[in-house]
């Protein structure tokens, strides 16, 4: 754990220990207080939206910027892929052999783990403004460029069974900018990543056409954004009339390091009309939830889904 130290000399170690104790106290309190209700949470209670880039320089920041223009939509930027650690922990606990006496115990409560994961991500997205924003937020989620892999997508689908996913990809991987700031990678390796993760995104989309969308940075147009807005998210009375591009030419757009807690409204030059999001609901019908739960119990490990094996397609309830 990296610990920040104060400028005052003689107390960095004490400060580090205190921070560690506070963090562990918070973790244990969360488990103790939230454990009783975690197993009873509704995994489809929130409308989750995840923007997943098939590598960097795929237009994910532009897509994030566009959907952040909508009121009652709270989407956070990248977080260095920290949910990968959560996936690794879940995978280890799920495979743990309880037979040897040294490992004796009960199997992991997968539903409770998913509830805790959703709670963690909700705090990640809303941060210190959760109390103020939670009641008015209709759609929440994040964008990340480190999750376009089958293992990670399988984990996200299990933790967020009613979520919507938007993938951003590159169809053209030839002469493109790859050297801006945080993307000083080997160009050939980055291009290989674009091809590999583009294939993952298209495979997932082909099997989950009603709950996922794919944006190609090479062919961004307003109609695609409006289609996702109206069909995937079920938002009415609102349309985009332009694209607010970010980072499309290899640059890194500098934003404020953190959002103002007093931000009440957004400027939305790229959209027009009133957003009818009050009735937005991405939840499955009860019968579909039962079918999905039964199918998930039958599957021991998530793999790239063939169409006939995954029928839990979410139905959007249109906004009135």
Coordinates of C-alpha atoms in Angstrom, one line a residue:
X1 CA 0.0 0.0 0.0
X2 CA 1.4 3.4 -0.9
X3 CA 0.9 5.9 1.9
X4 CA 1.0 9.6 1.4
X5 CA 3.1 11.4 4.0
X6 CA 2.8 14.9 5.4
X7 CA 5.5 17.5 4.8
X8 CA 6.1 17.6 8.6
X9 CA 9.1 15.5 9.5
X10 CA 9.1 12.7 12.0
X11 CA 5.5 11.4 11.5
X12 CA 5.2 9.6 8.1
X13 CA 5.3 6.1 9.6
X14 CA 2.7 7.0 12.2
X15 CA 0.5 8.6 9.5
X16 CA 0.8 5.5 7.3
X17 CA -0.1 3.1 10.2
X18 CA -3.1 5.3 11.1
X19 CA -4.3 5.3 7.5
X20 CA -4.0 1.6 7.3
X21 CA -5.9 1.1 10.5
X22 CA -8.7 3.4 9.3
X23 CA -9.0 1.5 6.1
X24 CA -9.2 -1.9 7.8
X25 CA -11.7 -0.5 10.3
X26 CA -13.9 0.6 7.4
X27 CA -13.6 -2.8 5.7
X28 CA -14.5 -4.7 8.8
X29 CA -17.4 -2.3 9.6
X30 CA -18.7 -2.7 6.1
X31 CA -18.7 -6.5 6.4
X32 CA -20.2 -6.5 9.8
X33 CA -23.0 -4.0 9.2
X34 CA -23.7 -4.7 5.5
X35 CA -23.3 -8.5 5.7
X36 CA -26.8 -9.0 7.1
X37 CA -28.5 -7.2 4.2
X38 CA -26.0 -7.9 1.4
X39 CA -27.4 -11.4 0.7
X40 CA -30.9 -9.9 0.3
X41 CA -30.0 -7.1 -2.1
X42 CA -31.6 -6.8 -5.5
X43 CA -28.8 -7.0 -8.1
X44 CA -31.1 -5.3 -10.6
X45 CA -32.2 -2.4 -8.4
X46 CA -29.8 0.0 -10.1
X47 CA -29.5 0.9 -13.8
X48 CA -25.8 0.2 -14.4
X49 CA -24.0 1.4 -17.6
X50 CA -20.4 0.5 -18.4
X51 CA -18.4 2.0 -21.2
X52 CA -15.5 -0.4 -21.9
X53 CA -12.8 0.6 -24.3
X54 CA -11.1 -2.2 -26.3
X55 CA -7.8 -0.6 -25.4
X56 CA -6.8 3.0 -25.2
X57 CA -7.3 5.5 -28.1
X58 CA -10.7 3.9 -29.0
X59 CA -13.0 6.9 -28.3
X60 CA -14.1 5.8 -24.9
X61 CA -13.6 9.3 -23.4
X62 CA -15.7 10.8 -26.2
X63 CA -18.5 8.3 -25.4
X64 CA -18.2 9.1 -21.7
X65 CA -18.4 12.8 -22.3
X66 CA -21.5 12.4 -24.5
X67 CA -23.5 10.4 -22.0
X68 CA -22.4 12.5 -19.1
X69 CA -24.3 15.3 -20.7
X70 CA -27.6 13.7 -19.6
X71 CA -29.1 14.8 -16.3
X72 CA -29.6 12.0 -13.7
X73 CA -26.8 10.1 -15.3
X74 CA -23.6 9.7 -13.2
X75 CA -20.7 8.1 -15.0
X76 CA -17.2 8.1 -13.6
X77 CA -13.9 8.0 -15.5
X78 CA -11.2 5.3 -15.3
X79 CA -10.0 3.8 -12.1
X80 CA -6.9 1.9 -13.2
X81 CA -8.8 -1.4 -13.4
X82 CA -9.1 -2.0 -9.7
X83 CA -12.0 -4.4 -10.1
X84 CA -9.6 -6.9 -11.6
X85 CA -8.4 -7.4 -8.0
X86 CA -12.0 -8.0 -7.0
X87 CA -12.4 -10.6 -9.8
X88 CA -9.2 -12.4 -8.7
X89 CA -10.5 -12.5 -5.1
X90 CA -13.9 -13.8 -6.2
X91 CA -12.3 -16.4 -8.4
X92 CA -10.0 -17.6 -5.6
X93 CA -12.9 -17.9 -3.1
X94 CA -15.2 -19.6 -5.6
X95 CA -12.6 -22.3 -6.3
X96 CA -11.5 -22.8 -2.7
X97 CA -11.4 -26.4 -1.6
X98 CA -13.0 -26.5 1.9
X99 CA -12.2 -30.2 2.4
X100 CA -8.8 -30.0 4.1
X101 CA -9.2 -29.1 7.7
X102 CA -6.9 -26.1 7.4
X103 CA -9.4 -24.6 4.9
X104 CA -12.6 -25.7 6.6
X105 CA -15.5 -23.3 6.2
X106 CA -18.6 -22.5 4.2
X107 CA -18.6 -21.8 0.4
X108 CA -18.6 -18.1 -0.5
X109 CA -22.0 -16.5 -0.8
X110 CA -21.8 -15.4 -4.4
X111 CA -24.9 -13.3 -4.2
X112 CA -23.7 -11.4 -1.1
X113 CA -20.3 -10.9 -2.9
X114 CA -22.1 -9.4 -5.8
X115 CA -24.1 -7.1 -3.5
X116 CA -20.9 -5.9 -1.9
X117 CA -19.3 -5.4 -5.3
X118 CA -22.2 -3.2 -6.4
X119 CA -22.0 -1.2 -3.2
X120 CA -18.2 -0.7 -3.7
X121 CA -18.7 0.5 -7.3
X122 CA -21.6 2.8 -6.2
X123 CA -19.2 4.5 -3.8
X124 CA -16.5 4.6 -6.5
X125 CA -18.9 6.4 -8.9
X126 CA -20.7 8.8 -6.5
X127 CA -17.9 9.3 -4.0
X128 CA -18.4 12.0 -1.4
X129 CA -21.5 13.2 -3.2
X130 CA -23.4 9.9 -2.8
X131 CA -25.9 11.2 -0.2
X132 CA -26.7 14.2 -2.4
X133 CA -26.9 12.4 -5.8
X134 CA -28.2 8.9 -5.0
X135 CA -31.9 9.7 -4.9
X136 CA -31.8 11.6 -8.2
X137 CA -29.5 9.3 -10.2
X138 CA -31.3 7.1 -12.7
X139 CA -28.3 5.6 -14.5
X140 CA -24.8 5.1 -13.0
X141 CA -21.6 3.5 -14.0
X142 CA -18.1 4.1 -15.3
X143 CA -15.8 3.9 -18.3
X144 CA -12.7 1.8 -18.3
X145 CA -10.2 0.6 -20.9
X146 CA -8.9 -2.4 -19.0
X147 CA -11.9 -4.8 -18.9
X148 CA -12.4 -5.9 -22.5
X149 CA -11.5 -9.6 -21.7
X150 CA -13.6 -12.7 -21.4
X151 CA -12.7 -13.3 -17.7
X152 CA -13.4 -9.7 -16.7
X153 CA -16.6 -9.4 -18.7
X154 CA -17.8 -12.7 -17.2
X155 CA -17.2 -11.3 -13.7
X156 CA -19.0 -8.0 -14.5
X157 CA -22.0 -9.9 -16.0
X158 CA -22.3 -11.9 -12.8
X159 CA -21.9 -9.0 -10.5
X160 CA -24.2 -6.7 -12.6
X161 CA -26.7 -9.0 -14.3
X162 CA -28.9 -6.2 -15.6
X163 CA -26.2 -3.8 -16.7
X164 CA -25.8 -2.2 -20.1
X165 CA -22.4 -2.3 -21.8
X166 CA -21.1 0.1 -24.5
X167 CA -17.8 -1.1 -26.2
X168 CA -15.6 1.3 -28.0
X169 CA -13.3 -0.2 -30.7
X170 CA -10.9 0.7 -33.5
X171 CA -11.6 -0.8 -37.0
X172 CA -8.6 0.9 -38.5
X173 CA -5.4 0.0 -36.7
X174 CA -2.8 1.3 -39.1
X175 CA -1.6 4.9 -39.1
X176 CA -3.1 6.2 -35.8
X177 CA -1.7 8.3 -33.0
X178 CA -0.4 6.1 -30.2
X179 CA 2.2 8.2 -28.4
X180 CA 0.3 10.7 -26.3
X181 CA 1.2 10.8 -22.7
X182 CA -0.1 7.6 -21.0
X183 CA -0.1 5.6 -24.2
X184 CA 3.6 5.5 -24.9
X185 CA 3.5 1.7 -25.5
X186 CA 5.0 -0.3 -28.2
X187 CA 2.8 0.7 -31.2
X188 CA 2.7 -2.9 -32.5
X189 CA 1.6 -4.2 -29.1
X190 CA -1.1 -1.6 -28.8
X191 CA -2.4 -2.4 -32.3
X192 CA -2.5 -6.1 -31.4
X193 CA -4.5 -5.2 -28.3
X194 CA -7.0 -3.3 -30.5
X195 CA -7.5 -6.3 -32.7
X196 CA -7.8 -8.8 -29.9
X197 CA -10.2 -6.8 -27.7
X198 CA -12.2 -5.7 -30.7
X199 CA -12.9 -9.4 -31.4
X200 CA -14.0 -9.8 -27.7
X201 CA -16.3 -6.8 -27.9
X202 CA -17.9 -8.0 -31.2
X203 CA -18.4 -11.5 -29.9
X204 CA -20.1 -10.3 -26.7
X205 CA -22.3 -7.9 -28.7
X206 CA -23.4 -10.6 -31.1
X207 CA -24.7 -12.6 -28.2
X208 CA -26.2 -9.7 -26.2
X209 CA -27.5 -7.4 -28.9
X210 CA -30.3 -5.9 -26.7
X211 CA -28.0 -5.0 -23.8
X212 CA -24.8 -4.0 -25.5
X213 CA -23.7 -1.6 -28.2
X214 CA -20.4 -1.1 -30.1
X215 CA -19.0 2.3 -31.1
X216 CA -16.2 2.4 -33.6
X217 CA -14.0 5.4 -33.2
X218 CA -13.5 5.4 -37.0
X219 CA -17.2 5.8 -37.7
X220 CA -18.7 7.9 -34.9
X221 CA -21.9 9.6 -35.8
X222 CA -24.8 11.2 -34.0
X223 CA -27.3 8.6 -35.1
X224 CA -25.4 5.9 -33.2
X225 CA -25.5 7.9 -30.0
X226 CA -29.2 8.5 -30.4
X227 CA -29.9 4.9 -31.0
X228 CA -28.2 3.9 -27.8
X229 CA -29.9 6.7 -25.9
X230 CA -33.4 5.7 -27.0
X231 CA -33.1 1.9 -27.5
X232 CA -30.4 0.7 -25.1
X233 CA -31.2 3.1 -22.2
X234 CA -34.8 3.8 -22.9
X235 CA -34.5 7.6 -22.6
X236 CA -37.2 9.6 -24.4
X237 CA -37.8 13.3 -25.3
X238 CA -34.1 13.9 -25.9
X239 CA -31.7 13.7 -28.8
X240 CA -28.1 14.5 -29.6
X241 CA -27.4 17.0 -32.3
X242 CA -23.6 16.9 -32.3
X243 CA -20.6 15.0 -30.9
X244 CA -18.4 16.5 -28.2
X245 CA -15.2 14.8 -29.1
X246 CA -12.4 14.1 -26.6
X247 CA -8.9 12.8 -27.2
X248 CA -9.7 11.6 -30.8
X249 CA -6.5 12.9 -32.3
X250 CA -4.0 11.5 -29.9
X251 CA -4.2 14.3 -27.3
X252 CA -5.2 14.0 -23.6
X253 CA -8.0 16.5 -22.7
X254 CA -7.3 18.1 -19.3
X255 CA -10.3 18.2 -17.0
X256 CA -10.7 19.4 -13.5
X257 CA -9.0 16.9 -11.1
X258 CA -12.3 16.4 -9.4
X259 CA -15.9 17.6 -9.9
X260 CA -17.3 20.5 -7.9
X261 CA -19.6 19.3 -5.2
X262 CA -21.8 22.2 -6.1
X263 CA -22.3 21.2 -9.7
X264 CA -26.1 21.2 -10.1
X265 CA -26.4 21.3 -13.9
X266 CA -24.4 20.5 -16.9
X267 CA -24.0 22.5 -20.1
X268 CA -25.3 20.3 -22.9
X269 CA -24.5 21.9 -26.3
X270 CA -24.6 18.4 -27.9
X271 CA -28.1 17.6 -26.9
X272 CA -31.6 19.1 -27.2
X273 CA -34.9 18.5 -25.6
X274 CA -36.1 17.4 -22.1
X275 CA -34.8 14.1 -20.8
X276 CA -37.5 11.8 -19.8
X277 CA -35.6 9.4 -17.6
X278 CA -37.9 9.1 -14.6
X279 CA -39.2 5.7 -15.8
X280 CA -35.9 4.4 -17.1
X281 CA -35.7 0.8 -15.8
X282 CA -33.3 -1.8 -17.0
X283 CA -34.6 -4.6 -14.8
X284 CA -35.6 -8.0 -16.0
X285 CA -39.2 -9.2 -15.8
X286 CA -39.7 -11.6 -12.8
X287 CA -40.0 -14.7 -15.0
X288 CA -36.8 -13.7 -16.9
X289 CA -35.0 -13.2 -13.6
X290 CA -35.9 -16.7 -12.5
X291 CA -34.8 -18.2 -15.8
X292 CA -31.5 -16.3 -15.6
X293 CA -30.9 -17.4 -12.0
X294 CA -31.5 -21.0 -12.9
X295 CA -29.2 -20.8 -15.9
X296 CA -26.4 -19.2 -13.9
X297 CA -26.7 -21.9 -11.2
X298 CA -26.2 -24.5 -13.9
X299 CA -23.1 -22.8 -15.4
X300 CA -19.9 -23.4 -13.4
X301 CA -17.7 -21.0 -15.4
X302 CA -18.6 -18.2 -17.8
X303 CA -17.2 -18.5 -21.3
X304 CA -17.8 -16.6 -24.5
X305 CA -21.5 -17.4 -24.8
X306 CA -23.0 -19.2 -27.8
X307 CA -26.4 -17.6 -28.6
X308 CA -28.5 -20.7 -27.7
X309 CA -27.1 -20.8 -24.1
X310 CA -27.8 -17.3 -23.0
X311 CA -31.4 -16.2 -23.2
X312 CA -31.4 -13.6 -20.4
X313 CA -31.9 -10.6 -22.7
X314 CA -33.0 -7.5 -20.7
X315 CA -36.2 -5.7 -21.7
X316 CA -36.1 -1.9 -21.4
X317 CA -39.2 -0.2 -19.9
X318 CA -39.6 2.9 -22.1
X319 CA -39.8 6.3 -20.4
X320 CA -43.2 7.9 -20.3

